[in-house]
Coordinates of C-alpha atoms in Angstrom, one line a residue:
X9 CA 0.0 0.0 0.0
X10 CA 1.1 3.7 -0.8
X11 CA 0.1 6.5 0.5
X12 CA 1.1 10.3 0.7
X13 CA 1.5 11.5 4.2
X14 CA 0.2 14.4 5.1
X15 CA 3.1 16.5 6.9
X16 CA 5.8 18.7 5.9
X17 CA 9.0 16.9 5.5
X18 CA 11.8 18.4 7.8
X19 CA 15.1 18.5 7.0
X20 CA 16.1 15.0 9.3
X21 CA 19.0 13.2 9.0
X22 CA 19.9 9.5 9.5
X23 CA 21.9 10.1 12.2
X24 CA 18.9 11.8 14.2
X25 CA 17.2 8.0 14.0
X26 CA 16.8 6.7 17.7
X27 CA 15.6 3.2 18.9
X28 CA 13.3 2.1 21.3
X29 CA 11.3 -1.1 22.8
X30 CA 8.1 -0.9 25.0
X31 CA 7.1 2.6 23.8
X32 CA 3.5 3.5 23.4
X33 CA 1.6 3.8 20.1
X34 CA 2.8 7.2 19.0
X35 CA 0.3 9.4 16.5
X36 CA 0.7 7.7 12.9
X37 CA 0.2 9.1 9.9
X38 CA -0.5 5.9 8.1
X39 CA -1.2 2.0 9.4
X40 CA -1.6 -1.1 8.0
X41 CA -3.6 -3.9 10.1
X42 CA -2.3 -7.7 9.8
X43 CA -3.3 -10.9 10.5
X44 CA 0.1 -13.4 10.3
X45 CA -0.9 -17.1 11.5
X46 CA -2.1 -15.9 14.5
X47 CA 0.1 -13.0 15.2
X48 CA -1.5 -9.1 15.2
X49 CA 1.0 -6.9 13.5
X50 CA 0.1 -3.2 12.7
X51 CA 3.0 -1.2 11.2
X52 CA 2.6 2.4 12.1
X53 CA 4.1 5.4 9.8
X54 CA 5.0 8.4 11.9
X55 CA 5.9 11.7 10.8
X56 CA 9.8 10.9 11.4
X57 CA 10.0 7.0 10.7
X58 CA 8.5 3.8 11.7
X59 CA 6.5 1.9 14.7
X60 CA 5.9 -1.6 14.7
X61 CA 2.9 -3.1 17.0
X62 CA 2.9 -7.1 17.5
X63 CA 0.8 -9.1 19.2
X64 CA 0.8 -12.6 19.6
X65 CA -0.5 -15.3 22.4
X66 CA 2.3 -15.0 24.8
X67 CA 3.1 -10.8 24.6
X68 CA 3.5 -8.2 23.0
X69 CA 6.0 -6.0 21.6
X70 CA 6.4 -2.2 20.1
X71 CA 9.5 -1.4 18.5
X72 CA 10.1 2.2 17.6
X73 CA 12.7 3.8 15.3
X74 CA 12.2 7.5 14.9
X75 CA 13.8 10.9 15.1
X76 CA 12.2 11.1 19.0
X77 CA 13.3 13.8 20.7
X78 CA 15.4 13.7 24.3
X79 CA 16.0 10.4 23.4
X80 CA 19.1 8.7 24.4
X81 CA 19.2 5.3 22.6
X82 CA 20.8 6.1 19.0
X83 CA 20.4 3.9 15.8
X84 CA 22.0 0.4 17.1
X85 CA 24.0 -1.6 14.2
X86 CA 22.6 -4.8 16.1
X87 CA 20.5 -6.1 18.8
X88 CA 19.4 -9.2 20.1
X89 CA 17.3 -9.5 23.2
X90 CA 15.0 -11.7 24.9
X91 CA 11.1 -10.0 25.4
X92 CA 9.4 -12.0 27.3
X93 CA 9.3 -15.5 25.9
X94 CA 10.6 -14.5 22.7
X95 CA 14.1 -13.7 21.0
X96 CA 14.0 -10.3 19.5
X97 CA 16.8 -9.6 17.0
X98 CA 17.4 -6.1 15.2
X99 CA 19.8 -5.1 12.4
X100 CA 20.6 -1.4 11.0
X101 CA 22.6 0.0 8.2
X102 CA 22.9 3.0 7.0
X103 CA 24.1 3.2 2.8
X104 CA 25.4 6.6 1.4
X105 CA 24.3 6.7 -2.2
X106 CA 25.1 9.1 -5.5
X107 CA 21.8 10.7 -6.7
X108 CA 21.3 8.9 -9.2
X109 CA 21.9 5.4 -7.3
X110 CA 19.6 6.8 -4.9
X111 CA 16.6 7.5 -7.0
X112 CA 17.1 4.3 -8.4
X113 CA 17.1 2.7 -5.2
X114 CA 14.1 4.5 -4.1
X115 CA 11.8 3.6 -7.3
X116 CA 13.2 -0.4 -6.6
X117 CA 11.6 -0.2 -2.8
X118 CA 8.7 1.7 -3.4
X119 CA 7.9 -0.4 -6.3
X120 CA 8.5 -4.2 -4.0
X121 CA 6.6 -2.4 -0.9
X122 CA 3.5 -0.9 -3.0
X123 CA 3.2 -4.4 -4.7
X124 CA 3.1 -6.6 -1.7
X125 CA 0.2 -7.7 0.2
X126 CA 2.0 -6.9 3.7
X127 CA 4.2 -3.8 2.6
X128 CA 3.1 -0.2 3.6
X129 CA 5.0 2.8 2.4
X130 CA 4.8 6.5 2.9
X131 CA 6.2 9.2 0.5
X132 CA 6.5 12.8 1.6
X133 CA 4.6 15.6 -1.2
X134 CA 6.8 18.0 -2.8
X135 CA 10.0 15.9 -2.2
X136 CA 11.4 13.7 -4.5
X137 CA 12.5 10.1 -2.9
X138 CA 11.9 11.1 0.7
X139 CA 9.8 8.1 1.9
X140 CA 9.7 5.3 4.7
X141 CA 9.0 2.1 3.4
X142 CA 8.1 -1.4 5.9
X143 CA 7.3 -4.7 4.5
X144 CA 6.2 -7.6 6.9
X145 CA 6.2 -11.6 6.9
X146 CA 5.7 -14.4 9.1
X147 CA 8.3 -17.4 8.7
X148 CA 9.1 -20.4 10.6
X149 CA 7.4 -19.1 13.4
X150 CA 9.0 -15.7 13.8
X151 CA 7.7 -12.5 12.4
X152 CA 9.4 -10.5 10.5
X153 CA 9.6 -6.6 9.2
X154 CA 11.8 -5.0 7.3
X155 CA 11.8 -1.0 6.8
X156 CA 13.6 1.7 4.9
X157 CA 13.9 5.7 5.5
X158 CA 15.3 7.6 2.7
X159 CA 16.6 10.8 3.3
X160 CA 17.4 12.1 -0.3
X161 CA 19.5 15.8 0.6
X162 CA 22.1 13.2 1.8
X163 CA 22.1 10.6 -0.3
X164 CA 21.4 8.5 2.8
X165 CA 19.1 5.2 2.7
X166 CA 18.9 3.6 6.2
X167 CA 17.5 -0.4 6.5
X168 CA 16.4 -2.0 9.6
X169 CA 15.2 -5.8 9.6
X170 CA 13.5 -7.4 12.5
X171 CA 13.0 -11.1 13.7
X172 CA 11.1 -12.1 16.7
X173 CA 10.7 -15.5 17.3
X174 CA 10.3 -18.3 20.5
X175 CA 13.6 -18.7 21.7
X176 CA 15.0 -21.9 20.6
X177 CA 16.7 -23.8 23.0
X178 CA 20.5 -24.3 22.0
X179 CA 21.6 -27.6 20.2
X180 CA 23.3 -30.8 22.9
X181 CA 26.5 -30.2 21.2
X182 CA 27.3 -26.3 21.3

């Protein structure tokens, strides 16, 4: 699904991205409802990035990435966390593109997100290529997302992936 958000785009950066678990549903300017064998998923556009709701039979879980301000906890390159009774895994990287790479890049993700069933993306009016993109699946047991914030002036594209999953117990050998 695309949709135009209706805000001003301000002039954010990549490295203003901050990370959070547990927060509250923050105002959204766009969601999309799922049902994902028996997990509730809503992803959640805000005006400056991404929220993703789960709920399944043993929790819940909110994960937050957004230009939040006072907020302490940066963009981490990797965590991996237990929530409850599940393993929560999360991945960032931030790639610095030429413009025309860029706008390339940008037409390739809005053009997989738009087309899938469980994909929800959000392009800013007026700019060119300033959009956040999420994309959601449910495999082997886990749910998964998947999200992108482009932040054309810079030439900056920054990806996150997700997993949460039951925590598997480790193998007799290791």
């Amino acid at each position: 699904m695309l949709t135009t958000l209706k805000t001003v785009y301000t002039d954010t950066r990549a490295g203003d991205l901050a990370w959070a678990l547990g927060r509250e549903p923050l105002p959204a300017l766009a969601t999309l409802d799922l049902e994902l064998s028996g997990a509730t998923v809503q992803l959640r556009l805000l005006g400056a990035s991404h929220q993703v709701l789960l709920e399944q039979e043993k929790g819940t879980c909110s994960e937050t990435v957004a230009c939040i301000p006072g907020s302490s906890t940066p963009l981490p390159l990797g965590v991996s966390k237990r929530v409850g009774e599940w393993e929560y895994e999360f991945a960032a990287c931030v790639e610095t593109l030429s413009r025309g790479q860029f706008a390339g890049r940008a037409q390739e993700l809005l053009a997989l997100v738009t087309e899938h069933p469980h994909g929800l993306a959000g392009v800013f009016p007026g700019i060119p290529h300033a959009f956040t993109a999420m994309l959601a699946q449910r495999h082997e047991g886990a749910v998964m997302w998947r999200t992108w914030h482009a932040y054309p002036q810079d030439g900056q594209l920054v990806a996150t992936r997700t997993r949460v999953g039951v925590r598997m117990p480790l193998p007799a050998a290791f």
